[in-house]
Each structure stands twice: as structure tokens, then as C-alpha cells.
Amino acid sequence: MDKLIVTLLGATVIGFIYWFFFGKKDELVQPKNVWSVLVEGGYKPSTITIPRDKPTTLTFTRTDANSCLEEIVLPDFKIKKFLPLDKEVVITIPPTKPGIYTLHCGMNMYHGKIIVV
Ligand SMILES: [Cu+2]
């Protein structure tokens, strides 16, 4: 009986560790070159992981009437775009060297991250 409990506990711990380190990380690191970002009280998701060797298409949809979010800026890519309410705006990012790049609203109050891997 004790052995069984220890085994079950061990399996649970291993499962948790796996989930904690790999499950989450996978979600964060898995690069995609097509993303849809909802602009509502910020950027959702706020961290976007993209591959270095392919052009990436980001589609932004602003559903937040807050004028603070009506402009999006990707300073490293020299991109600045107006986001009309409830309209999809496509931003294309060329293949880029690995690194962390920021994106923010016109007033630099809301932030997001583009991770190129
Ligand atoms: Cu703003």
C-alpha cells in the first residue's frame, strides 16, 4: 500500500514537472508564422514567437474602443499602423535575425513582444 502511494505520488510529481517546464515552454516557444492578435485592453497574446527564416503575417483586430490602442508601432521594423475598430489589419514581418522585438501602442502604454527564434 505504501509503495503504491509513493508510486502514485512520484507519477504525479513527474507529470507536474513535465507540464510545468515543457507544457508551458512549448506554448511560448513554438514558433508560428501566422498569428491573430486581439487588441482589447492590450495585445492578446502579448508574446508572439515567430521563425527567423520565413515572413510572418500578423493580423490585428481591435475590439477595444480605447483610442490609446488605435495605433500600433513596431519600432524595430519601422512599422506604424492605424487599427480601425473591428477591422482586421495585416502586418507582415520579413525574415529577421533572432531576438526579442517590442510592439506597442502609439503612446507606448501597451506593450507586446515578438520573439524571433
Ligand atoms: Cu496608448
PDB file of C-alpha atoms and ligand atoms in Angstrom:
ATOM      1  CA  MET A   1       0.000   0.000   0.000  1.00  0.00           C
ATOM      2  CA  ASP A   2       2.760   2.452   0.954  1.00  0.00           C
ATOM      3  CA  LYS A   3       4.602   1.556  -2.189  1.00  0.00           C
ATOM      4  CA  LEU A   4       1.539   2.286  -4.285  1.00  0.00           C
ATOM      5  CA  ILE A   5       1.122   5.706  -2.712  1.00  0.00           C
ATOM      6  CA  VAL A   6       4.767   6.527  -3.307  1.00  0.00           C
ATOM      7  CA  THR A   7       4.493   5.387  -6.908  1.00  0.00           C
ATOM      8  CA  LEU A   8       1.363   7.436  -7.499  1.00  0.00           C
ATOM      9  CA  LEU A   9       2.901  10.443  -5.839  1.00  0.00           C
ATOM     10  CA  GLY A  10       6.024  10.043  -7.938  1.00  0.00           C
ATOM     11  CA  ALA A  11       3.982   9.855 -11.123  1.00  0.00           C
ATOM     12  CA  THR A  12       2.030  12.952 -10.145  1.00  0.00           C
ATOM     13  CA  VAL A  13       5.197  14.900  -9.405  1.00  0.00           C
ATOM     14  CA  ILE A  14       6.793  13.842 -12.681  1.00  0.00           C
ATOM     15  CA  GLY A  15       3.608  14.771 -14.521  1.00  0.00           C
ATOM     16  CA  PHE A  16       3.548  18.148 -12.855  1.00  0.00           C
ATOM     17  CA  ILE A  17       7.193  18.846 -13.613  1.00  0.00           C
ATOM     18  CA  TYR A  18       6.676  17.842 -17.205  1.00  0.00           C
ATOM     19  CA  TRP A  19       3.639  20.085 -17.519  1.00  0.00           C
ATOM     20  CA  PHE A  20       5.303  22.969 -15.739  1.00  0.00           C
ATOM     21  CA  PHE A  21       8.539  23.006 -17.700  1.00  0.00           C
ATOM     22  CA  PHE A  22       7.590  21.580 -21.035  1.00  0.00           C
ATOM     23  CA  GLY A  23       3.901  22.275 -21.417  1.00  0.00           C
ATOM     24  CA  LYS A  24       4.188  25.981 -20.827  1.00  0.00           C
ATOM     25  CA  LYS A  25       7.510  26.413 -22.537  1.00  0.00           C
ATOM     26  CA  ASP A  26       6.248  24.645 -25.603  1.00  0.00           C
ATOM     27  CA  GLU A  27       3.389  27.063 -25.868  1.00  0.00           C
ATOM     28  CA  LEU A  28       5.732  30.002 -25.543  1.00  0.00           C
ATOM     29  CA  VAL A  29       8.469  28.808 -27.831  1.00  0.00           C
ATOM     30  CA  GLN A  30       6.536  27.079 -30.591  1.00  0.00           C
ATOM     31  CA  PRO A  31       7.088  29.497 -33.477  1.00  0.00           C
ATOM     32  CA  LYS A  32       4.335  30.179 -35.975  1.00  0.00           C
ATOM     33  CA  ASN A  33       4.470  32.496 -38.945  1.00  0.00           C
ATOM     34  CA  VAL A  34       0.759  33.265 -38.905  1.00  0.00           C
ATOM     35  CA  TRP A  35      -0.766  34.937 -35.847  1.00  0.00           C
ATOM     36  CA  SER A  36      -4.047  36.577 -34.981  1.00  0.00           C
ATOM     37  CA  VAL A  37      -3.801  39.159 -32.267  1.00  0.00           C
ATOM     38  CA  LEU A  38      -6.786  40.567 -30.462  1.00  0.00           C
ATOM     39  CA  VAL A  39      -6.347  44.165 -29.376  1.00  0.00           C
ATOM     40  CA  GLU A  40      -8.503  44.547 -26.324  1.00  0.00           C
ATOM     41  CA  GLY A  41      -7.139  46.036 -23.130  1.00  0.00           C
ATOM     42  CA  GLY A  42      -3.712  45.173 -24.519  1.00  0.00           C
ATOM     43  CA  TYR A  43      -2.451  42.634 -27.008  1.00  0.00           C
ATOM     44  CA  LYS A  44      -3.677  39.053 -26.821  1.00  0.00           C
ATOM     45  CA  PRO A  45      -1.435  37.168 -26.997  1.00  0.00           C
ATOM     46  CA  SER A  46       1.178  39.665 -25.895  1.00  0.00           C
ATOM     47  CA  THR A  47       4.077  37.374 -26.705  1.00  0.00           C
ATOM     48  CA  ILE A  48       4.403  36.164 -30.262  1.00  0.00           C
ATOM     49  CA  THR A  49       7.062  33.679 -31.266  1.00  0.00           C
ATOM     50  CA  ILE A  50       7.988  33.588 -34.915  1.00  0.00           C
ATOM     51  CA  PRO A  51      10.537  31.775 -37.062  1.00  0.00           C
ATOM     52  CA  ARG A  52      13.566  33.725 -38.287  1.00  0.00           C
ATOM     53  CA  ASP A  53      13.603  32.322 -41.796  1.00  0.00           C
ATOM     54  CA  LYS A  54      10.077  32.980 -43.012  1.00  0.00           C
ATOM     55  CA  PRO A  55       7.969  36.076 -43.490  1.00  0.00           C
ATOM     56  CA  THR A  56       5.343  36.335 -40.759  1.00  0.00           C
ATOM     57  CA  THR A  57       1.797  37.557 -41.060  1.00  0.00           C
ATOM     58  CA  LEU A  58       0.245  39.174 -38.021  1.00  0.00           C
ATOM     59  CA  THR A  59      -3.447  40.006 -38.166  1.00  0.00           C
ATOM     60  CA  PHE A  60      -4.537  42.553 -35.601  1.00  0.00           C
ATOM     61  CA  THR A  61      -8.183  43.069 -34.719  1.00  0.00           C
ATOM     62  CA  ARG A  62      -9.004  45.899 -32.369  1.00  0.00           C
ATOM     63  CA  THR A  63     -12.277  45.466 -30.493  1.00  0.00           C
ATOM     64  CA  ASP A  64     -11.391  47.963 -27.783  1.00  0.00           C
ATOM     65  CA  ALA A  65     -12.797  51.464 -28.301  1.00  0.00           C
ATOM     66  CA  ASN A  66      -9.995  52.943 -26.195  1.00  0.00           C
ATOM     67  CA  SER A  67      -8.215  55.362 -28.541  1.00  0.00           C
ATOM     68  CA  CYS A  68      -4.977  54.552 -26.805  1.00  0.00           C
ATOM     69  CA  LEU A  69      -4.868  51.321 -28.772  1.00  0.00           C
ATOM     70  CA  GLU A  70      -5.775  52.724 -32.164  1.00  0.00           C
ATOM     71  CA  GLU A  71      -2.216  52.887 -33.375  1.00  0.00           C
ATOM     72  CA  ILE A  72       0.279  50.071 -33.330  1.00  0.00           C
ATOM     73  CA  VAL A  73       4.013  50.577 -33.572  1.00  0.00           C
ATOM     74  CA  LEU A  74       6.716  48.032 -34.267  1.00  0.00           C
ATOM     75  CA  PRO A  75       9.761  50.281 -33.922  1.00  0.00           C
ATOM     76  CA  ASP A  76      12.354  47.697 -34.926  1.00  0.00           C
ATOM     77  CA  PHE A  77      10.539  47.058 -38.183  1.00  0.00           C
ATOM     78  CA  LYS A  78       9.710  50.734 -38.789  1.00  0.00           C
ATOM     79  CA  ILE A  79       6.022  49.861 -38.884  1.00  0.00           C
ATOM     80  CA  LYS A  80       3.283  52.147 -37.640  1.00  0.00           C
ATOM     81  CA  LYS A  81      -0.338  51.359 -38.430  1.00  0.00           C
ATOM     82  CA  PHE A  82      -3.768  52.629 -37.596  1.00  0.00           C
ATOM     83  CA  LEU A  83      -6.119  49.954 -36.310  1.00  0.00           C
ATOM     84  CA  PRO A  84      -9.736  50.751 -37.135  1.00  0.00           C
ATOM     85  CA  LEU A  85     -12.260  49.295 -34.745  1.00  0.00           C
ATOM     86  CA  ASP A  86     -13.418  45.752 -35.565  1.00  0.00           C
ATOM     87  CA  LYS A  87     -11.336  45.525 -38.729  1.00  0.00           C
ATOM     88  CA  GLU A  88      -8.528  43.146 -39.481  1.00  0.00           C
ATOM     89  CA  VAL A  89      -5.203  44.801 -40.174  1.00  0.00           C
ATOM     90  CA  VAL A  90      -2.454  42.641 -41.579  1.00  0.00           C
ATOM     91  CA  ILE A  91       1.171  43.383 -40.792  1.00  0.00           C
ATOM     92  CA  THR A  92       3.894  41.393 -42.493  1.00  0.00           C
ATOM     93  CA  ILE A  93       7.282  40.948 -40.912  1.00  0.00           C
ATOM     94  CA  PRO A  94      10.183  39.862 -43.117  1.00  0.00           C
ATOM     95  CA  PRO A  95      12.636  37.142 -42.058  1.00  0.00           C
ATOM     96  CA  THR A  96      14.543  38.670 -39.170  1.00  0.00           C
ATOM     97  CA  LYS A  97      17.537  37.743 -37.079  1.00  0.00           C
ATOM     98  CA  PRO A  98      16.701  36.048 -33.760  1.00  0.00           C
ATOM     99  CA  GLY A  99      15.983  38.327 -30.853  1.00  0.00           C
ATOM    100  CA  ILE A 100      13.249  39.989 -28.865  1.00  0.00           C
ATOM    101  CA  TYR A 101      11.457  42.884 -30.505  1.00  0.00           C
ATOM    102  CA  THR A 102       8.804  45.065 -28.978  1.00  0.00           C
ATOM    103  CA  LEU A 103       5.496  46.317 -30.222  1.00  0.00           C
ATOM    104  CA  HIS A 104       3.457  48.977 -28.518  1.00  0.00           C
ATOM    105  CA  CYS A 105       0.579  51.375 -28.926  1.00  0.00           C
ATOM    106  CA  GLY A 106       1.015  54.894 -30.291  1.00  0.00           C
ATOM    107  CA  MET A 107       1.619  56.283 -26.822  1.00  0.00           C
ATOM    108  CA  ASN A 108       3.889  53.457 -25.695  1.00  0.00           C
ATOM    109  CA  MET A 109       1.491  52.404 -22.932  1.00  0.00           C
ATOM    110  CA  TYR A 110       0.552  48.901 -24.005  1.00  0.00           C
ATOM    111  CA  HIS A 111       3.292  46.507 -24.889  1.00  0.00           C
ATOM    112  CA  GLY A 112       3.818  43.222 -26.610  1.00  0.00           C
ATOM    113  CA  LYS A 113       6.809  41.141 -27.570  1.00  0.00           C
ATOM    114  CA  ILE A 114       7.845  39.449 -30.758  1.00  0.00           C
ATOM    115  CA  ILE A 115      10.360  36.701 -30.204  1.00  0.00           C
ATOM    116  CA  VAL A 116      12.223  35.626 -33.314  1.00  0.00           C
ATOM    117  CA  VAL A 117      13.775  32.176 -32.936  1.00  0.00           C
TER     118      VAL A 117
HETATM  119 CU    CU B   1      -1.624  54.057 -25.971  1.00  0.00          CU
END
